[in-house]
Coordinates of C-alpha atoms in Angstrom, one line a residue:
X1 CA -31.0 -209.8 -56.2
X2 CA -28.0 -210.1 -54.0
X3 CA -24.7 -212.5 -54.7
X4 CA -21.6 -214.1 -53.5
X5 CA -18.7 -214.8 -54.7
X6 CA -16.6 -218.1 -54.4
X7 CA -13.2 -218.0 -54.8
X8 CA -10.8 -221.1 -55.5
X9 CA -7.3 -220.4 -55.1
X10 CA -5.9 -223.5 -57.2
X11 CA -1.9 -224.7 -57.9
X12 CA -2.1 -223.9 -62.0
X13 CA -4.6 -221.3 -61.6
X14 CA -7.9 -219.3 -59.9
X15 CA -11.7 -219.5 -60.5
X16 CA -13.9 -217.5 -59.1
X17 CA -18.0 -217.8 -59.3
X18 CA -20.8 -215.7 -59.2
X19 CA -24.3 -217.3 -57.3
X20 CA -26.6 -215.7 -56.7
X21 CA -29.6 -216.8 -53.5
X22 CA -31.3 -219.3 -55.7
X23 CA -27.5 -221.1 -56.1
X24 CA -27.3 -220.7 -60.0
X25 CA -23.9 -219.8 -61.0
X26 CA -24.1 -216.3 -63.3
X27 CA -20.9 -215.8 -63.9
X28 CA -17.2 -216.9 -63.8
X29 CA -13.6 -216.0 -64.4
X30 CA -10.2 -217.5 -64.3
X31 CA -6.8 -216.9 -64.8
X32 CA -4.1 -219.1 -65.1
X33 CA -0.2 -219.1 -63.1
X34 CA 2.7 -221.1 -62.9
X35 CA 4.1 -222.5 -59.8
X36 CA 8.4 -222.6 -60.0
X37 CA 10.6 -225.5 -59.6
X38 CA 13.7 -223.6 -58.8
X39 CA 15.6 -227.4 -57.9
X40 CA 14.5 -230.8 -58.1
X41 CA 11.8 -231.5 -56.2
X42 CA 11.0 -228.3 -55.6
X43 CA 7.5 -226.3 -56.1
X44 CA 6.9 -222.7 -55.3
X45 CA 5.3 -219.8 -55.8
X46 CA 5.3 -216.0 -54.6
X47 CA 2.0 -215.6 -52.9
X48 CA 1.3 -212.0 -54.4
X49 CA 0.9 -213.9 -57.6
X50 CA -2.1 -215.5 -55.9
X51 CA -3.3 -211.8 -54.4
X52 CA -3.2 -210.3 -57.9
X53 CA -4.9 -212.9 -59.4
X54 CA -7.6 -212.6 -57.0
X55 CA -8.1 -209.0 -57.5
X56 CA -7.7 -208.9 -61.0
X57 CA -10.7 -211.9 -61.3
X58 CA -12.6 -209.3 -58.6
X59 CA -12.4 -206.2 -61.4
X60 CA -13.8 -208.5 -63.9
X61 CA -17.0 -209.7 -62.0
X62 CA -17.6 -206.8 -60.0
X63 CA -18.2 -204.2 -62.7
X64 CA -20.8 -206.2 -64.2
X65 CA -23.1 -205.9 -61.1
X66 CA -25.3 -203.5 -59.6
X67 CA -24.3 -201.4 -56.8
X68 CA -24.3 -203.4 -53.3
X69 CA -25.5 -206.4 -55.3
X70 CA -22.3 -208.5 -54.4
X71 CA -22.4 -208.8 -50.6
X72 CA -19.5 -211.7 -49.5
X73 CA -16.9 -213.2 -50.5
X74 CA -15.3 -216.7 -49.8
X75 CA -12.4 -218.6 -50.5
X76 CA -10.9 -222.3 -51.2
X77 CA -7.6 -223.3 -51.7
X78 CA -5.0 -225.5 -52.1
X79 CA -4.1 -227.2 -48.9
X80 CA -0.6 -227.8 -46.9
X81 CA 1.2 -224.5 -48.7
X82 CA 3.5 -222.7 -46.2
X83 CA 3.2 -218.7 -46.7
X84 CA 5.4 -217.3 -44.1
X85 CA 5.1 -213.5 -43.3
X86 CA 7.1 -210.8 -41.2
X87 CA 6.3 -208.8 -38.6
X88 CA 5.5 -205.7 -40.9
X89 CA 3.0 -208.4 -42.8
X90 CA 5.6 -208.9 -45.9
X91 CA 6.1 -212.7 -47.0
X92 CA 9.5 -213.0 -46.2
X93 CA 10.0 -216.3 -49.2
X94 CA 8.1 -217.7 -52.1
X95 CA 5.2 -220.1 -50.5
X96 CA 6.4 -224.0 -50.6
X97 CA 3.7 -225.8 -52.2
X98 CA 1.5 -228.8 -51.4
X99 CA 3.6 -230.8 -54.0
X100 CA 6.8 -230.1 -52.7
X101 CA 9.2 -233.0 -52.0
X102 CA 12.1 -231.7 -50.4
X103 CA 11.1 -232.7 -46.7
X104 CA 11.9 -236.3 -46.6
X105 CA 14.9 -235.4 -44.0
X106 CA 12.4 -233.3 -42.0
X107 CA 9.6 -236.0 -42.6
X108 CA 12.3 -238.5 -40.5
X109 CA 13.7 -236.1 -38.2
X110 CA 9.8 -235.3 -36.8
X111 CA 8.7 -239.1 -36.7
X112 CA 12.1 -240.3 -34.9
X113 CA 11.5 -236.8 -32.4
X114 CA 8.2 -237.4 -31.9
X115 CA 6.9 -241.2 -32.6
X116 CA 4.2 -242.2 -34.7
X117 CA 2.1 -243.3 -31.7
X118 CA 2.2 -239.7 -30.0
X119 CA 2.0 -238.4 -34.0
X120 CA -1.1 -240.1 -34.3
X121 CA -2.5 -239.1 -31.0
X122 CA -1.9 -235.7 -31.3
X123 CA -2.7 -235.4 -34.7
X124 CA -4.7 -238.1 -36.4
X125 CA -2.4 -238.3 -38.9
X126 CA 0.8 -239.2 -40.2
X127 CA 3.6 -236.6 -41.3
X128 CA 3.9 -236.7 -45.3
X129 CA 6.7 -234.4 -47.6
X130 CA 4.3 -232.5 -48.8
X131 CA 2.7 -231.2 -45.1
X132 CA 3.2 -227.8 -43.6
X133 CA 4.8 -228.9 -40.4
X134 CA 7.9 -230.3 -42.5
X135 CA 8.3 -227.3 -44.5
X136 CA 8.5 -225.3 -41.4
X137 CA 11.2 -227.4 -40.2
X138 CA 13.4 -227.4 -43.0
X139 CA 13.1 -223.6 -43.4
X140 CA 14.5 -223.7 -39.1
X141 CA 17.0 -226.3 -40.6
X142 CA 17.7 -224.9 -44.0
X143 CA 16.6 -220.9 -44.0
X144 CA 17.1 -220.0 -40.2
X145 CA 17.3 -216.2 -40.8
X146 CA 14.2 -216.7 -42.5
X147 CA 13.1 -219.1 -40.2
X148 CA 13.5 -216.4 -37.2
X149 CA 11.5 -213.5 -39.0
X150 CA 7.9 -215.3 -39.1
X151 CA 5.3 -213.6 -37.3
X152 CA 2.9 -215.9 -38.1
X153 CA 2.4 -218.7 -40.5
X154 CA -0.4 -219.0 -43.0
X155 CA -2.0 -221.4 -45.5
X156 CA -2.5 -220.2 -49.6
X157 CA -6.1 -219.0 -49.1
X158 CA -5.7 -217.1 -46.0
X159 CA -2.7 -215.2 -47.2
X160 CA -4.7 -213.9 -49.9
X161 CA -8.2 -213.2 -46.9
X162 CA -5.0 -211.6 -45.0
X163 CA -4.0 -208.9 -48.0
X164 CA -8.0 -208.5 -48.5
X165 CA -8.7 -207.5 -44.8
X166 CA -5.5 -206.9 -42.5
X167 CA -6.2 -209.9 -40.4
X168 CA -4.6 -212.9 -40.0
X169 CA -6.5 -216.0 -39.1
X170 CA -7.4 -219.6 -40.7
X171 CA -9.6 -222.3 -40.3
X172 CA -10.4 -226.2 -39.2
X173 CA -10.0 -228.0 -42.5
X174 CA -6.3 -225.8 -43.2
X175 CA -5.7 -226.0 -39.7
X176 CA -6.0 -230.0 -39.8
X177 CA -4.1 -230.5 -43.0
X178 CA -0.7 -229.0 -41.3
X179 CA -0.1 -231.7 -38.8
X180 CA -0.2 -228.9 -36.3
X181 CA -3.8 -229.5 -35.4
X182 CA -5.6 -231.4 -32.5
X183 CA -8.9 -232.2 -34.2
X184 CA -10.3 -233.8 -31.5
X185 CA -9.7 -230.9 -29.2
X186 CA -9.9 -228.1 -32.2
X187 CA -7.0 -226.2 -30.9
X188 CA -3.2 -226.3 -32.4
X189 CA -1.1 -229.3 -30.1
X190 CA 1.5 -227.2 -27.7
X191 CA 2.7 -230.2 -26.7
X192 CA 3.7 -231.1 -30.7
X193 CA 4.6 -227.9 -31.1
X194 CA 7.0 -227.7 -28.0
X195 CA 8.5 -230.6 -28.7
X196 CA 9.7 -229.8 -31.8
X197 CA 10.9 -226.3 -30.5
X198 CA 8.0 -224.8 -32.9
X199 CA 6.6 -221.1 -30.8
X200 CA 2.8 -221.6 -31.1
X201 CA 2.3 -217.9 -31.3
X202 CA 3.4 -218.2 -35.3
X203 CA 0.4 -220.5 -35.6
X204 CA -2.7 -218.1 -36.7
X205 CA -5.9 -218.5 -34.7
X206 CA -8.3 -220.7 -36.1
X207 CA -11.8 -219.4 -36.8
X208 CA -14.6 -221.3 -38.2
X209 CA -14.8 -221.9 -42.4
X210 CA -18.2 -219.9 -42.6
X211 CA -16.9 -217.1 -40.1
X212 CA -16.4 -213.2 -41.2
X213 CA -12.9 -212.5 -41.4
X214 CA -13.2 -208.8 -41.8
X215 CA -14.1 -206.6 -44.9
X216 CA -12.5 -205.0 -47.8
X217 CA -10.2 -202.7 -46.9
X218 CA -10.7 -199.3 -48.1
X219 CA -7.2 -199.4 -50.0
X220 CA -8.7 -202.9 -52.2
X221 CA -11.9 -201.0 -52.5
X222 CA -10.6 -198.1 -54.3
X223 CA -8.7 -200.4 -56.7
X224 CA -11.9 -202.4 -57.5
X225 CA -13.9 -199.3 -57.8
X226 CA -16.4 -199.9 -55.7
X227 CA -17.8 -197.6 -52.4
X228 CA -19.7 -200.4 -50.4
X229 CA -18.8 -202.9 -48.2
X230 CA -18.4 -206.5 -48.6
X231 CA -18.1 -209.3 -46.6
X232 CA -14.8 -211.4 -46.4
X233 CA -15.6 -215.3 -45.2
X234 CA -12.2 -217.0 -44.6
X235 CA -13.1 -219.9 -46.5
X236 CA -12.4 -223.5 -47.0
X237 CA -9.3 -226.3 -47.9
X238 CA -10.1 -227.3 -51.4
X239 CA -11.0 -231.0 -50.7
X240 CA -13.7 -229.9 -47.6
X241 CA -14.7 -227.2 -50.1
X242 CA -15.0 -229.8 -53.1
X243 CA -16.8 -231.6 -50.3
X244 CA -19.7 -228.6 -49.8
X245 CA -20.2 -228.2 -52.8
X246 CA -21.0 -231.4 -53.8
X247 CA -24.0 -232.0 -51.0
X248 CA -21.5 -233.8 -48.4
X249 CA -22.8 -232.6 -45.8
X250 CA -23.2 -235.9 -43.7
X251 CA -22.7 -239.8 -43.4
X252 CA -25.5 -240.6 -46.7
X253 CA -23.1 -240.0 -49.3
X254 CA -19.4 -240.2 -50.2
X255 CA -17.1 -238.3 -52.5
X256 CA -14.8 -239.1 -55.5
X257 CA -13.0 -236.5 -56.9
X258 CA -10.5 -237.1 -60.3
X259 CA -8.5 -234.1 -61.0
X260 CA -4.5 -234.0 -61.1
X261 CA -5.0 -235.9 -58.2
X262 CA -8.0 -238.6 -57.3
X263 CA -9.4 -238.2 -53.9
X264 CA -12.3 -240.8 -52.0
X265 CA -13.9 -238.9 -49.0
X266 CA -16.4 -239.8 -46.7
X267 CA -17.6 -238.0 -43.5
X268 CA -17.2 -240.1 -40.3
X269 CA -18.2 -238.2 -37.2
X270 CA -17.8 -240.7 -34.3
X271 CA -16.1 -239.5 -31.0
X272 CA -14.4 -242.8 -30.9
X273 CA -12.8 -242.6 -33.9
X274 CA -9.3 -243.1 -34.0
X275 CA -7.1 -242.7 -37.3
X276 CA -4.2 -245.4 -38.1
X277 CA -2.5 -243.3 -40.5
X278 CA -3.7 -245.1 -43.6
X279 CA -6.2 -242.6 -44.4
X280 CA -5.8 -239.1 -44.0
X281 CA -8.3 -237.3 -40.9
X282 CA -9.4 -233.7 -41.3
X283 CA -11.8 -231.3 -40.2
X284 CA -14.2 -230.5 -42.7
X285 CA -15.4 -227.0 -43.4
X286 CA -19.2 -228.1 -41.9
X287 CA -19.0 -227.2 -38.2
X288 CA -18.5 -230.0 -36.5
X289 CA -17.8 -232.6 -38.8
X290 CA -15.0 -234.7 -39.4
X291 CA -13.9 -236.4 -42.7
X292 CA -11.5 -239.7 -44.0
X293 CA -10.1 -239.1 -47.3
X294 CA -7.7 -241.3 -49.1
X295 CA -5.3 -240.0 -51.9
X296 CA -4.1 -241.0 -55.1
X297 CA -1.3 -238.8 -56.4
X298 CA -1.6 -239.0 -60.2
X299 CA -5.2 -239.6 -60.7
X300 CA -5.9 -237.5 -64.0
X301 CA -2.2 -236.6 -64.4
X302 CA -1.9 -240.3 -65.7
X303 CA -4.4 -239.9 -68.2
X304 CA -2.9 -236.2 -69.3
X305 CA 0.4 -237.9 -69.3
X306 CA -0.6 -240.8 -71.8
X307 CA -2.1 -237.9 -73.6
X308 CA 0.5 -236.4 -74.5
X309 CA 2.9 -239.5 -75.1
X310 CA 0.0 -240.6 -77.9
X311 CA -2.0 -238.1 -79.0
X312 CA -1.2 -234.4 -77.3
X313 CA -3.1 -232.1 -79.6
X314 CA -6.8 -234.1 -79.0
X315 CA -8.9 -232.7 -76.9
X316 CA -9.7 -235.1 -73.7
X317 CA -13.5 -236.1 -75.1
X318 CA -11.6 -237.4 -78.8
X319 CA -9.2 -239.2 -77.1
X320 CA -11.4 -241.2 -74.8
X321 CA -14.2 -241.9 -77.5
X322 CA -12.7 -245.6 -78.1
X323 CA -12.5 -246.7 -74.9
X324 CA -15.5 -248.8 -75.0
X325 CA -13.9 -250.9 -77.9
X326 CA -11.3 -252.3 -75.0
X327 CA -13.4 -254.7 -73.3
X328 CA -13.2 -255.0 -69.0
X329 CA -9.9 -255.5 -68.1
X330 CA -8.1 -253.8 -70.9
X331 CA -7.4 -257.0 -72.9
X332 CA -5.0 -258.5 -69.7
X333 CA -3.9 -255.1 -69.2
X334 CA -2.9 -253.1 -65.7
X335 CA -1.7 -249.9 -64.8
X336 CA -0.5 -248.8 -61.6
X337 CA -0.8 -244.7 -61.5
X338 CA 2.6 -243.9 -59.5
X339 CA 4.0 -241.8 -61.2
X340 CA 4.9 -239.4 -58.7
X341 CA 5.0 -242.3 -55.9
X342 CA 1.6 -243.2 -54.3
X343 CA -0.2 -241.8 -51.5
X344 CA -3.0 -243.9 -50.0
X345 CA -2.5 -246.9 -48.6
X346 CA 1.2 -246.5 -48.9
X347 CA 2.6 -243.3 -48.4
X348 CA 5.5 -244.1 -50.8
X349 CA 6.9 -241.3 -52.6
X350 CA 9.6 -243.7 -54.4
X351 CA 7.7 -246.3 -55.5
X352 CA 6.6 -245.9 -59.6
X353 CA 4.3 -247.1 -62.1
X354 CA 3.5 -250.1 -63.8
X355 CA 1.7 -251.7 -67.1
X356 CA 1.5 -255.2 -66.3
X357 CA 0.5 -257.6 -69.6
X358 CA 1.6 -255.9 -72.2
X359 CA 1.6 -258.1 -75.3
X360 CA 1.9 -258.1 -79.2
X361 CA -2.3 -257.5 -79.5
X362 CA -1.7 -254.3 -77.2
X363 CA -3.6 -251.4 -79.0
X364 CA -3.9 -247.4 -78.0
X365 CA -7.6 -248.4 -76.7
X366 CA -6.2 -251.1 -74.1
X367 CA -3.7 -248.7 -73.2
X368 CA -6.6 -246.1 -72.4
X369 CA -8.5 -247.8 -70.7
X370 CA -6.3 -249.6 -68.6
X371 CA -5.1 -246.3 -67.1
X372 CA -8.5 -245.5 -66.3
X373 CA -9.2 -248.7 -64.6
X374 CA -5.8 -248.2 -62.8
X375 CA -7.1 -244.7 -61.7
X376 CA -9.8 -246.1 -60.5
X377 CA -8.5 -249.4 -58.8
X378 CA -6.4 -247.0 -57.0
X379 CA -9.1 -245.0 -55.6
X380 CA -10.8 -247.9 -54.8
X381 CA -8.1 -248.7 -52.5
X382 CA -9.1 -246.0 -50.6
X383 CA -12.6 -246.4 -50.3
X384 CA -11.9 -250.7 -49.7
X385 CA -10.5 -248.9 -46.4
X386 CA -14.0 -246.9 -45.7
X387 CA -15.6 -250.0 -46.1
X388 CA -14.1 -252.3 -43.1
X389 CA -14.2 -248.8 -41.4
X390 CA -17.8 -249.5 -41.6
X391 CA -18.3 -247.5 -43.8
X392 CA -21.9 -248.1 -45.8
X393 CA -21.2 -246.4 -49.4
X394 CA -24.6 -245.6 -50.6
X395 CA -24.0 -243.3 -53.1
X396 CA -20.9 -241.7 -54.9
X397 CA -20.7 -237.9 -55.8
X398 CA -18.1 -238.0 -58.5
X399 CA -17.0 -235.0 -59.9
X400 CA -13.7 -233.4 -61.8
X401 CA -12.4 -234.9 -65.1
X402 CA -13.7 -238.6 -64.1
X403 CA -17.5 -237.4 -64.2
X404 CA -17.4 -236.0 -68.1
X405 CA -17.2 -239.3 -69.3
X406 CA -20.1 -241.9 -69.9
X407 CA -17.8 -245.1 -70.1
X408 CA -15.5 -243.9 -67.0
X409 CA -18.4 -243.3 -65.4
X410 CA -19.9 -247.0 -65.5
X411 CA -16.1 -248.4 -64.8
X412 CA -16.2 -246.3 -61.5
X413 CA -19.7 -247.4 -60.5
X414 CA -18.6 -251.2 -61.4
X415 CA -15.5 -251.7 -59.7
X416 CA -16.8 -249.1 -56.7
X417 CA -20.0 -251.7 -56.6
X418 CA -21.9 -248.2 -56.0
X419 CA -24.5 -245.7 -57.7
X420 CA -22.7 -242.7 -59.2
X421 CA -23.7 -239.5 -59.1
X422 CA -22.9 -235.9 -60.8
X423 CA -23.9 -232.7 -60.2
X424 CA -25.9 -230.7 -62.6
X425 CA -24.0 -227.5 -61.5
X426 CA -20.6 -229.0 -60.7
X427 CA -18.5 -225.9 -60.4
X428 CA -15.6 -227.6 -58.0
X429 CA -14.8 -226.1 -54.7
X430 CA -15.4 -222.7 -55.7
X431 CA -18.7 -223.5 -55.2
X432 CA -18.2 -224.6 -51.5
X433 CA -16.7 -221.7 -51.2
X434 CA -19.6 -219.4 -52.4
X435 CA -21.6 -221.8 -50.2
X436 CA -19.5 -220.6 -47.1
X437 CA -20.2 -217.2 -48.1
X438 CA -23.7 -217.5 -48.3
X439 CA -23.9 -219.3 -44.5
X440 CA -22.0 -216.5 -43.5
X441 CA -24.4 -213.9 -45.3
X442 CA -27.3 -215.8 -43.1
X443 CA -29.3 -217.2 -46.2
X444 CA -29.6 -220.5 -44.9
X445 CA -30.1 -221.6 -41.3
X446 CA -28.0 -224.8 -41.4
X447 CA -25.5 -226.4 -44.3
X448 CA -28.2 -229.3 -44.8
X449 CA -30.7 -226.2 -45.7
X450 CA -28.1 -225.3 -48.1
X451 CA -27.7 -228.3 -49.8
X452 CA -30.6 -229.4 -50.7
X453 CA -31.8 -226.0 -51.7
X454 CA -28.6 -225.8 -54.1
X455 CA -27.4 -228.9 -55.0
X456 CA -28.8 -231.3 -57.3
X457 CA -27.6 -234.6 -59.4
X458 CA -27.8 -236.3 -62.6
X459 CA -29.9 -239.4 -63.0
X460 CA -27.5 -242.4 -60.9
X461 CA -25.2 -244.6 -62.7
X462 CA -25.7 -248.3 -61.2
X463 CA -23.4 -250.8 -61.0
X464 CA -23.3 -253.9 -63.4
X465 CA -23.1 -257.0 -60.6
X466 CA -21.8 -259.0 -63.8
X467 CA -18.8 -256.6 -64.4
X468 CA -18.3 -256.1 -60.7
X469 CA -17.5 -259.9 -60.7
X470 CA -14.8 -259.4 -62.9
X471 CA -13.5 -255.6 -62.0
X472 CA -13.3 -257.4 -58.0
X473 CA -10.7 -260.3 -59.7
X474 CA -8.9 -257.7 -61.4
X475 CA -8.7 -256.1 -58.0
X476 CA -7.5 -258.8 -56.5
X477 CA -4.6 -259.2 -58.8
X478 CA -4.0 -255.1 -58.9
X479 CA -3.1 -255.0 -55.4
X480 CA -0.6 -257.7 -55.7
X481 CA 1.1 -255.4 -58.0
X482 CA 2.7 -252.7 -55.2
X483 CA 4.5 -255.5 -53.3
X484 CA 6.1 -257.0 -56.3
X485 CA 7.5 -254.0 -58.3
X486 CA 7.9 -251.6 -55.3
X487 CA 11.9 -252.6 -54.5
X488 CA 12.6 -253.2 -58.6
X489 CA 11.1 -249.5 -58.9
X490 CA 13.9 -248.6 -56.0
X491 CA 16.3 -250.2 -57.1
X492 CA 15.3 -248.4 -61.1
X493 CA 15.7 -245.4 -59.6
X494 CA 19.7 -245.0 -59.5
X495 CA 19.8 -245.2 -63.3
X496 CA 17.7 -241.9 -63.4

């Protein structure tokens, strides 16, 4: 039997998956990095780290299968990361990550240059810290020897396709997530770029997600000891890839994903559409497609946070199993999850978090579950904005650290007012990415084929219409919140 490989380049570490043509994962590996914060504010990371890690993952899969059995590769990866290389191919700085903050000047400078109405045109989108187009300014503003050695730019994943194969290219869901990108026309903006005094020939050339890039080169083969050749596909951002992989493929179903960060995606393929920078508007790794996702910045990192504040050496599963025991609405309790500012609808990186009715009969349980209500409120924000889009939210794929628990769960499915769904073989978006491979490999004629050959779900989660009721009154109330403590958080923030 033959086999891909999915390969998910990640911010704290990598994952790679074995699957094989019947879509069953056989095998794993992952390995675990550090990004560095060399000032406030600051996160970085030398993109070799990322190579070695990759290769070092590739030695452990592929000497446990047969000759020629392993025929492609693929990749996902974290999006918006600025890897900047010379002329020889050499990155010429550590990569400047997706939650880098440094760029608020550059953010500015580029929305007084340009205006947010030619932005939006151009783009879709609004300009954010942690976006590649800021980054490249402030290295011009900041770094300008470095700034004047770039041959070409590249995002995380395709560095690491680059090292694999010699070339240099990306793809439409990277591409998009720069605010470099036309997506209506699929080509990078000159006009963007020449205003800002940015040479398009540093942007690579964008090929599709499920395209070969090249193959091994001999060099990597040697290393890996192998003597055949396999495919390199270039891959997949990590929220289009989440996407794939878990059977968003069109308008039926939506997405929402609770890692670090929390993430509400739904594909909306009208020519007509036009984005008002609430929502975020990218290419997905499906030819073709388009998505809206909306962004919550610390989705699970609020629940690892209160983790470690109360109880850092339980597991995740111990420390929720009491949740249940704090009834809907947390005993009067809410939490607003900015801890590292908020994303969607506000795009405020200085506005921070809230508990709001606190009182003397305030236990650990309240606490809990008023942070995942919070998440999820949040979230909910986003996909309150899919709805008067016109959106119709069917169903709800959720998946990451908000899908392994029953209670969390039910509080997603009553305050979305929406069936929830898992996967059986939830894998993340490594598993878009072996995906990709496989649609470049030819196994499947279209990514609907694909789909529902590979993925499947857990029975639904339903909504209670009783607890809806209330979770839509605690809604009410939770979005109130932003506009009341947003300037006392600013004006909080001198004493830090």
């Amino acid at each position: 039997m033959n086999y891909v490989i999915g390969v998910d380049i990640g911010t704290s570490g990598l994952k790679s998956i074995v699957v094989n043509k019947d879509g069953e994962v056989v095998d794993s590996h992952s390995i675990s990095y550090k990004t560095t914060h060399p000032k406030s504010g600051y996160s970085e990371m030398d993109p070799d780290v990322w190579y070695e890690a990759t290769v070092n993952s590739l030695t452990h899969l592929l000497k446990k299968f047969d000759k020629q059995s392993i025929t492609g590769i693929s990749f996902s990866g974290q999006m918006h990361g600025l890897v900047v290389v010379d002329e020889s191919g050499d990155s010429i700085r550590p990569a400047i990550l997706w939650n880098d903050t440094r760029t608020s000047q550059e953010v500015e400078e580029i929305k007084e240059t340009l205006g947010m109405e030619f932005l939006l045109k151009q783009t879709q989108n609004t300009v954010l810290e942690g976006f590649t187009l800021p980054k490249l300014i402030w290295l011009k503003n900041n770094e300008p020897n470095n700034y004047k050695k770039i041959h070409k730019f590249m995002l995380p994943k395709d560095y690491v396709v680059y090292k694999l194969t010699g070339n240099i290219f990306t793809e439409p869901s990277d591409a998009a997530g720069t605010i470099m990108y036309n997506i209506k026309s699929e080509k990078w903006s000159e006009t963007l770029l020449d205003q800002l005094d940015i040479d398009s020939n540093i942007c690579p050339e964008v090929i599709p997600s499920h395209q070969k890039s090249g193959v091994l080169k001999e060099d990597i083969k040697n290393q890996l000891n192998i003597d055949w050749e396999i495919n390199i596909y270039q891959g997949g951002a990590d929220n289009a890839c989440g996407a794939l992989g878990s059977g968003i493929t069109d308008e039926t179903k939506q997405l929402v994903s609770i890692g670090t960060s929390g993430v509400a995606l739904s594909i909306e393929n009208s020519e007509h559409y036009e984005n008002d920078g609430n929502m975020h508007y990218f290419s997905h790794c499906v030819p073709n497609q388009k998505y809206i996702m909306g962004v919550t910045l610390s989705a699970g990192y609020s629940l690892e946070w209160l983790k470690q504040l109360l109880n850092p050496d339980e597991d995740f599963s111990t420390f929720l199993q009491d949740i249940s025991q704090s009834k809907i609405g947390a005993n009067g309790l809410l939490y607003t999850p900015y801890l590292l500012g908020e994303r969607t609808p506000y795009n405020d990186a200085s506005v921070r978090g809230s508990f709001i009715g606190l009182d003397a009969n305030t236990s650990q349980k309240d606490i809990k579950r008023s942070v995942l209500e919070g998440v999820t409120y949040s979230i909910n924000e986003s996909i309150e904005i899919m709805k008067n889009q016109d959106v119709d939210i069917k169903e709800i794929v959720s998946i990451g650290g908000g899908a392994k628990n029953e209670e969390w769960l039910q509080i997603q499915a009553d305050i979305f007012n929406a069936p929830i769904m898992t996967r059986t073989e939830e894998q993340g978006p490594a598993y878009g990415a072996a995906m990709l491979a496989a649609m470049g490999e030819n196994w499947f004629d279209t990514f609907q084929d694909i789909s529902q050959s590979w993925i499947n779900y857990h029975e639904k989660v339903t909504p209670d219409s009783k607890n809806n009721e209330s979770y839509q009154k605690l809604f009410n109330i939770y979005k109130q919140i932003y506009t009341a403590t947003q300037p006392l958080t600013k004006d909080l923030a001198q004493f830090k």
